[in-house]
Structures are given as C-alpha cells and as structure tokens.
Amino acid sequence: MTLQHMEARLNELEQMPSIKPELSIPKALEEAGFSRRDFMKWAGAMTAFLALPSTFTPLVARAAELADRVPVIWLHMAECTGCSESLLRSDTPTIDSLIFDHISLEYHETVMAASGWQAEEILEDSIKKHKGNYFLMVEGGIPTGDTENYLTIGPHGKTGYQHAKEACDNAKAILAIGTCSSFGGIQAANPNPSNAKPLSAVTNKTVINVPGCPPSEKNIVGNILQFLLFNEAPALDVYNRPKWAYGLRIHDLCERRGHFDAGEFVQSFGDEGAKNGYCLYKVGCKGPYTFNNCSKERFNSHTSWPIQAGHGCIGCSEPNFWDTMRPFEEPLHGRPLAFGYGSDALADKIGVGVLCLTGVAIVAHAALASMKKNKEG
Ligand code: FSX
Ligand code: SF4
Ligand code: F3S
C-alpha cells in the first residue's frame, strides 16, 4: 500500500462521524495533560513499534486521532478479563489507555453500564447498525461443550458461541485479544470441561490473533492503529499472529541473554545468581520457545516484564502453553536429549529436555556455555 492510499484511507475515516464530537481525541489528550510534543513522541515510538519507517509518524498520529471513527464491538467469552485490565487499569492514564477509552466502543461488557436483557439488546442493535463495518475484538475462549448454555444471559438468551459466531459473521475485521481467544487459553487446558475453542473455530474469516495472557496494552492499541492505517490484516505468522509484534522470540532480545551466553544461570530462586540477574533458563524460563515482544516493549508503559521481575517467561503467547510449557519453574523434561555431544550426566546437570529442534540448539548452547564456564571457573 502506498502513502497516497493511506492518506486516502485516513481522509475517508475523517468523513465518518466521531463518537464523542464534544471531546475529540486531540482534545481529550490535551485535557489529560499531554502536550502535542508528548503525543508526537508517542506516535514516533508507535511507528517504530509497528515496524514502519519514521516517515510514517504523521500518518500514525493522524490514525490515532481518528480512532474514534470506527465502531468496535468487544465481546467477553470465557476468561479472566485480564486483557481489558491490561489496558484499562493503569493508575495514570497513558496515551494508549486514553485512545482505547475514546475508540468508538459500541459494546464492551466490562465498561458499559447496561446488563442482562438490556445488554443483549445493545449488542444486537450495534451489530445491526454497523453490519459489515465494525471491528470485532473478542477476549476469551469459546465454550462449545454439550451443555449448551455456556455464557447464556437469561433463560432464552443466546449462548456465548452463538454471540461470537453472529458477531464474526457481520464484522469487517476480527481480532482475537489474548491467548484464550487466540488459542483457547486456560479453559481449553486439559481436561477442558467446556470444550473451549479459539475464536477461529467459529468462523471461516481471517482472525488476527493477539495472544498473551494478557497481551500488552501496546500490542492491543498497535493492532487497532495498524488496521486503521492499512484497512487490511498485516503479515501473519503460522499462528495468525502479526509478524511485527510476534516475529522474534523473547530470548532474542532478553536483557539476561548475555548471562545465558556466558553460562551464568540462576540455579534456584533467591540464590546469588538471582541477585546478580543471571539467566532464568534452569528455573524454567520458556523465552527460547516463545514468540512475543515483551523483552522489547515490557508492560505498563515500559515499566517491567516477567523476566525483569525475576521469573522466567511461561510462554503465555504460545498455543496450549498451559499444557505444553509446564512445569513452569523447571526446564522442559520428558524428551530424550539428542544433541549429539555431551553425556547424559551433563544432560542431567543441565537438567533439560527439549521441545523441538530450536530446543535442541538452545540446550546445546546452554550446555556448551556452561561447560565453558565450568572450565574457566
Ligand atoms: Fe485473562 Fe483475557 Fe489470560 Fe485469557 O487475557 S489474562 S485468562 S489470555 O482472555 O482475560
Ligand atoms: Fe532470557 Fe529466558 Fe533466554 Fe535466559 S532463557 S536469556 S532469562 S529469555
Ligand atoms: Fe508472557 Fe513470556 Fe511475555 S510469560 S508476558 S510471553 S515474557
């Protein structure tokens, strides 16, 4: 898509009515104390975050200012509401949370006042009114079990599955927010009593997956901006995750990576290695198997993230991580080590199994780094 196309797209958005004409996004930003300079700095960071050249910054800023023009329907299925919390619970409003507050949220069960039948009616009306034009953002896995009443409001209401399907059928774009919606999440973990499935199981349309339990506020807002600008899905990986956000492993940009390479590992929580910020691989970090941008972006306006806080990554943006990444505080056991060099004794010492070929390379690397360290020490 050329710059001209994007400008035409933004001009088109500008013609659409704003949801709160009395409080436009630029005015809301000003009222919250953000200067134009703060906003342009944020837009510049967002442009880099979306892997766009810096010349796109004015377009990204304009897209953010027009974010209140596209109707959004946000559905809650089976989950913990952590995804919404990730955005809405910052103690001071950030530019991300402010923009999210001002998008044209036609329906969002957590933040709207309506409940029961009234809520059902609002949902039906919003779908009718914006048929074919709204962004659908769904948080949570979709129960499809035999007990047909999962997530039904009232005795004659529709089930969660029916709501999700109908909302998908009439949407312009569909985003699965969080690992539950992207891959099933915790309720789909063994034994999955409600037979929970990912959102993609209820529709044949493209579902853009934005996993993480929860995903960062930046990944949620970034995906809204991406669609506002391009009006189409970004390049996706094999699990339909946007490559701009999920193209690299946690391990690739981890601040503890130097310690991994040097064979300096935390052996148990609270030990000297932990105090020195060593690599958390031996206490279960799944960063080498996990694709997400936490090591670059962190959470809560870049404040911190799991590995900075001292716990390994548990692989929360990967499919079925509740089952496949356990135990969370141990390296992955259970598969024979077959990395061609090093003895079983060494394997025991490193204490790892392998998940996949990448795992083999990682284990080999960890083993070699450790051997080198022992030799030196
Ligand atoms: Fe919770 Fe969202 Fe995890 Fe799931 O996040 S943080 S259980 S991904 O659907 O609310
Ligand atoms: Fe970071 Fe984990 Fe990789 Fe260690 S194993 S460098 S803590 S991502
Ligand atoms: Fe999840 Fe790992 Fe990031 S646990 S939040 S993907 S560091």
mmCIF file of N, CA and C in Angstrom, residues 230-283:
data_model
loop_
_atom_site.group_PDB
_atom_site.id
_atom_site.type_symbol
_atom_site.label_atom_id
_atom_site.label_comp_id
_atom_site.label_asym_id
_atom_site.label_seq_id
_atom_site.Cartn_x
_atom_site.Cartn_y
_atom_site.Cartn_z
ATOM 1 N N PHE A 230 -4.070 0.675 7.472
ATOM 2 C CA PHE A 230 -3.943 -0.163 6.270
ATOM 3 C C PHE A 230 -5.266 -0.740 5.783
ATOM 4 N N ASN A 231 -6.260 -0.785 6.674
ATOM 5 C CA ASN A 231 -7.565 -1.324 6.291
ATOM 6 C C ASN A 231 -7.474 -2.784 5.842
ATOM 7 N N GLU A 232 -6.452 -3.458 6.259
ATOM 8 C CA GLU A 232 -6.308 -4.890 5.943
ATOM 9 C C GLU A 232 -5.405 -5.550 6.983
ATOM 10 N N ALA A 233 -5.447 -6.875 7.012
ATOM 11 C CA ALA A 233 -4.645 -7.602 8.007
ATOM 12 C C ALA A 233 -3.151 -7.455 7.702
ATOM 13 N N PRO A 234 -2.304 -7.392 8.733
ATOM 14 C CA PRO A 234 -0.861 -7.344 8.492
ATOM 15 C C PRO A 234 -0.331 -8.727 8.107
ATOM 16 N N ALA A 235 0.965 -8.818 7.810
ATOM 17 C CA ALA A 235 1.569 -10.134 7.562
ATOM 18 C C ALA A 235 1.464 -10.948 8.846
ATOM 19 N N LEU A 236 1.020 -12.202 8.705
ATOM 20 C CA LEU A 236 0.786 -13.034 9.892
ATOM 21 C C LEU A 236 1.724 -14.240 9.889
ATOM 22 N N ASP A 237 2.026 -14.755 11.076
ATOM 23 C CA ASP A 237 2.840 -15.974 11.155
ATOM 24 C C ASP A 237 1.930 -17.213 11.067
ATOM 25 N N VAL A 238 2.483 -18.394 11.265
ATOM 26 C CA VAL A 238 1.677 -19.618 11.091
ATOM 27 C C VAL A 238 0.510 -19.703 12.077
ATOM 28 N N TYR A 239 0.616 -18.996 13.195
ATOM 29 C CA TYR A 239 -0.496 -18.990 14.156
ATOM 30 C C TYR A 239 -1.347 -17.729 14.039
ATOM 31 N N ASN A 240 -1.291 -17.085 12.880
ATOM 32 C CA ASN A 240 -2.053 -15.856 12.608
ATOM 33 C C ASN A 240 -1.731 -14.708 13.556
ATOM 34 N N ARG A 241 -0.494 -14.690 14.070
ATOM 35 C CA ARG A 241 -0.078 -13.559 14.896
ATOM 36 C C ARG A 241 0.619 -12.535 13.998
ATOM 37 N N PRO A 242 0.352 -11.225 14.188
ATOM 38 C CA PRO A 242 1.044 -10.225 13.366
ATOM 39 C C PRO A 242 2.560 -10.354 13.533
ATOM 40 N N LYS A 243 3.256 -10.435 12.399
ATOM 41 C CA LYS A 243 4.707 -10.639 12.487
ATOM 42 C C LYS A 243 5.409 -9.445 13.111
ATOM 43 N N TRP A 244 4.830 -8.234 12.936
ATOM 44 C CA TRP A 244 5.514 -7.061 13.503
ATOM 45 C C TRP A 244 5.589 -7.157 15.028
ATOM 46 N N ALA A 245 4.666 -7.882 15.640
ATOM 47 C CA ALA A 245 4.659 -7.975 17.106
ATOM 48 C C ALA A 245 5.226 -9.306 17.600
ATOM 49 N N TYR A 246 5.039 -10.369 16.837
ATOM 50 C CA TYR A 246 5.381 -11.713 17.329
ATOM 51 C C TYR A 246 6.451 -12.380 16.455
ATOM 52 N N GLY A 247 7.257 -11.558 15.785
ATOM 53 C CA GLY A 247 8.244 -12.115 14.851
ATOM 54 C C GLY A 247 9.504 -12.641 15.525
ATOM 55 N N LEU A 248 9.782 -12.194 16.744
ATOM 56 C CA LEU A 248 11.018 -12.618 17.416
ATOM 57 C C LEU A 248 10.700 -13.341 18.715
ATOM 58 N N ARG A 249 11.651 -14.156 19.162
ATOM 59 C CA ARG A 249 11.457 -14.849 20.444
ATOM 60 C C ARG A 249 11.805 -13.921 21.609
ATOM 61 N N ILE A 250 11.210 -14.184 22.757
ATOM 62 C CA ILE A 250 11.556 -13.475 23.988
ATOM 63 C C ILE A 250 13.080 -13.539 24.198
ATOM 64 N N HIS A 251 13.639 -14.711 23.937
ATOM 65 C CA HIS A 251 15.062 -14.977 24.154
ATOM 66 C C HIS A 251 15.965 -14.093 23.277
ATOM 67 N N ASP A 252 15.472 -13.711 22.093
ATOM 68 C CA ASP A 252 16.323 -12.976 21.150
ATOM 69 C C ASP A 252 16.738 -11.603 21.675
ATOM 70 N N LEU A 253 15.824 -10.946 22.416
ATOM 71 C CA LEU A 253 16.141 -9.585 22.876
ATOM 72 C C LEU A 253 16.153 -9.491 24.405
ATOM 73 N N CYS A 254 16.254 -10.629 25.066
ATOM 74 C CA CYS A 254 16.173 -10.627 26.538
ATOM 75 C C CYS A 254 17.385 -9.932 27.161
ATOM 76 N N GLU A 255 17.113 -9.127 28.186
ATOM 77 C CA GLU A 255 18.204 -8.415 28.869
ATOM 78 C C GLU A 255 19.146 -9.364 29.617
ATOM 79 N N ARG A 256 18.717 -10.622 29.857
ATOM 80 C CA ARG A 256 19.583 -11.588 30.554
ATOM 81 C C ARG A 256 20.335 -12.482 29.574
ATOM 82 N N ARG A 257 20.194 -12.206 28.289
ATOM 83 C CA ARG A 257 20.761 -13.078 27.269
ATOM 84 C C ARG A 257 22.288 -13.227 27.389
ATOM 85 N N GLY A 258 22.945 -12.128 27.762
ATOM 86 C CA GLY A 258 24.405 -12.188 27.923
ATOM 87 C C GLY A 258 24.783 -13.250 28.947
ATOM 88 N N HIS A 259 23.979 -13.388 29.987
ATOM 89 C CA HIS A 259 24.259 -14.402 31.024
ATOM 90 C C HIS A 259 24.000 -15.806 30.487
ATOM 91 N N PHE A 260 22.988 -15.960 29.661
ATOM 92 C CA PHE A 260 22.749 -17.267 29.033
ATOM 93 C C PHE A 260 23.980 -17.647 28.217
ATOM 94 N N ASP A 261 24.422 -16.713 27.385
ATOM 95 C CA ASP A 261 25.571 -16.990 26.518
ATOM 96 C C ASP A 261 26.834 -17.273 27.328
ATOM 97 N N ALA A 262 26.939 -16.660 28.504
ATOM 98 C CA ALA A 262 28.132 -16.865 29.337
ATOM 99 C C ALA A 262 27.983 -18.073 30.264
ATOM 100 N N GLY A 263 26.828 -18.749 30.199
ATOM 101 C CA GLY A 263 26.620 -19.914 31.064
ATOM 102 C C GLY A 263 26.372 -19.532 32.514
ATOM 103 N N GLU A 264 25.828 -18.348 32.731
ATOM 104 C CA GLU A 264 25.550 -17.914 34.107
ATOM 105 C C GLU A 264 24.054 -18.039 34.376
ATOM 106 N N PHE A 265 23.693 -19.058 35.163
ATOM 107 C CA PHE A 265 22.280 -19.386 35.372
ATOM 108 C C PHE A 265 21.866 -19.250 36.835
ATOM 109 N N VAL A 266 20.638 -18.801 37.054
ATOM 110 C CA VAL A 266 20.032 -18.903 38.378
ATOM 111 C C VAL A 266 19.759 -20.393 38.586
ATOM 112 N N GLN A 267 20.229 -20.947 39.713
ATOM 113 C CA GLN A 267 20.004 -22.386 39.961
ATOM 114 C C GLN A 267 18.735 -22.593 40.783
ATOM 115 N N SER A 268 18.457 -21.647 41.676
ATOM 116 C CA SER A 268 17.195 -21.683 42.423
ATOM 117 C C SER A 268 16.830 -20.242 42.795
ATOM 118 N N PHE A 269 15.520 -19.991 42.930
ATOM 119 C CA PHE A 269 15.080 -18.627 43.203
ATOM 120 C C PHE A 269 15.701 -18.114 44.498
ATOM 121 N N GLY A 270 16.195 -16.902 44.482
ATOM 122 C CA GLY A 270 16.759 -16.280 45.683
ATOM 123 C C GLY A 270 18.250 -16.524 45.848
ATOM 124 N N ASP A 271 18.882 -17.328 44.977
ATOM 125 C CA ASP A 271 20.326 -17.590 45.138
ATOM 126 C C ASP A 271 21.156 -16.395 44.645
ATOM 127 N N GLU A 272 22.476 -16.538 44.728
ATOM 128 C CA GLU A 272 23.363 -15.440 44.318
ATOM 129 C C GLU A 272 23.133 -15.054 42.862
ATOM 130 N N GLY A 273 22.953 -16.087 42.013
ATOM 131 C CA GLY A 273 22.714 -15.844 40.582
ATOM 132 C C GLY A 273 21.472 -14.985 40.377
ATOM 133 N N ALA A 274 20.435 -15.279 41.176
ATOM 134 C CA ALA A 274 19.193 -14.498 41.054
ATOM 135 C C ALA A 274 19.479 -13.050 41.432
ATOM 136 N N LYS A 275 20.263 -12.877 42.490
ATOM 137 C CA LYS A 275 20.582 -11.494 42.906
ATOM 138 C C LYS A 275 21.395 -10.779 41.843
ATOM 139 N N ASN A 276 22.190 -11.548 41.095
ATOM 140 C CA ASN A 276 23.019 -10.927 40.050
ATOM 141 C C ASN A 276 22.303 -10.798 38.711
ATOM 142 N N GLY A 277 21.032 -11.205 38.664
ATOM 143 C CA GLY A 277 20.273 -11.061 37.409
ATOM 144 C C GLY A 277 20.676 -12.063 36.338
ATOM 145 N N TYR A 278 21.134 -13.275 36.749
ATOM 146 C CA TYR A 278 21.548 -14.288 35.769
ATOM 147 C C TYR A 278 20.348 -14.835 34.979
ATOM 148 N N CYS A 279 20.646 -15.638 33.987
ATOM 149 C CA CYS A 279 19.609 -16.219 33.116
ATOM 150 C C CYS A 279 18.707 -17.195 33.895
ATOM 151 N N LEU A 280 17.421 -17.169 33.571
ATOM 152 C CA LEU A 280 16.426 -17.959 34.318
ATOM 153 C C LEU A 280 16.078 -19.297 33.648
ATOM 154 N N TYR A 281 16.885 -19.691 32.674
ATOM 155 C CA TYR A 281 16.574 -20.913 31.912
ATOM 156 C C TYR A 281 16.422 -22.145 32.801
ATOM 157 N N LYS A 282 17.341 -22.292 33.764
ATOM 158 C CA LYS A 282 17.309 -23.503 34.601
ATOM 159 C C LYS A 282 16.195 -23.487 35.635
ATOM 160 N N VAL A 283 15.596 -22.315 35.860
ATOM 161 C CA VAL A 283 14.417 -22.286 36.739
ATOM 162 C C VAL A 283 13.155 -22.129 35.878
#
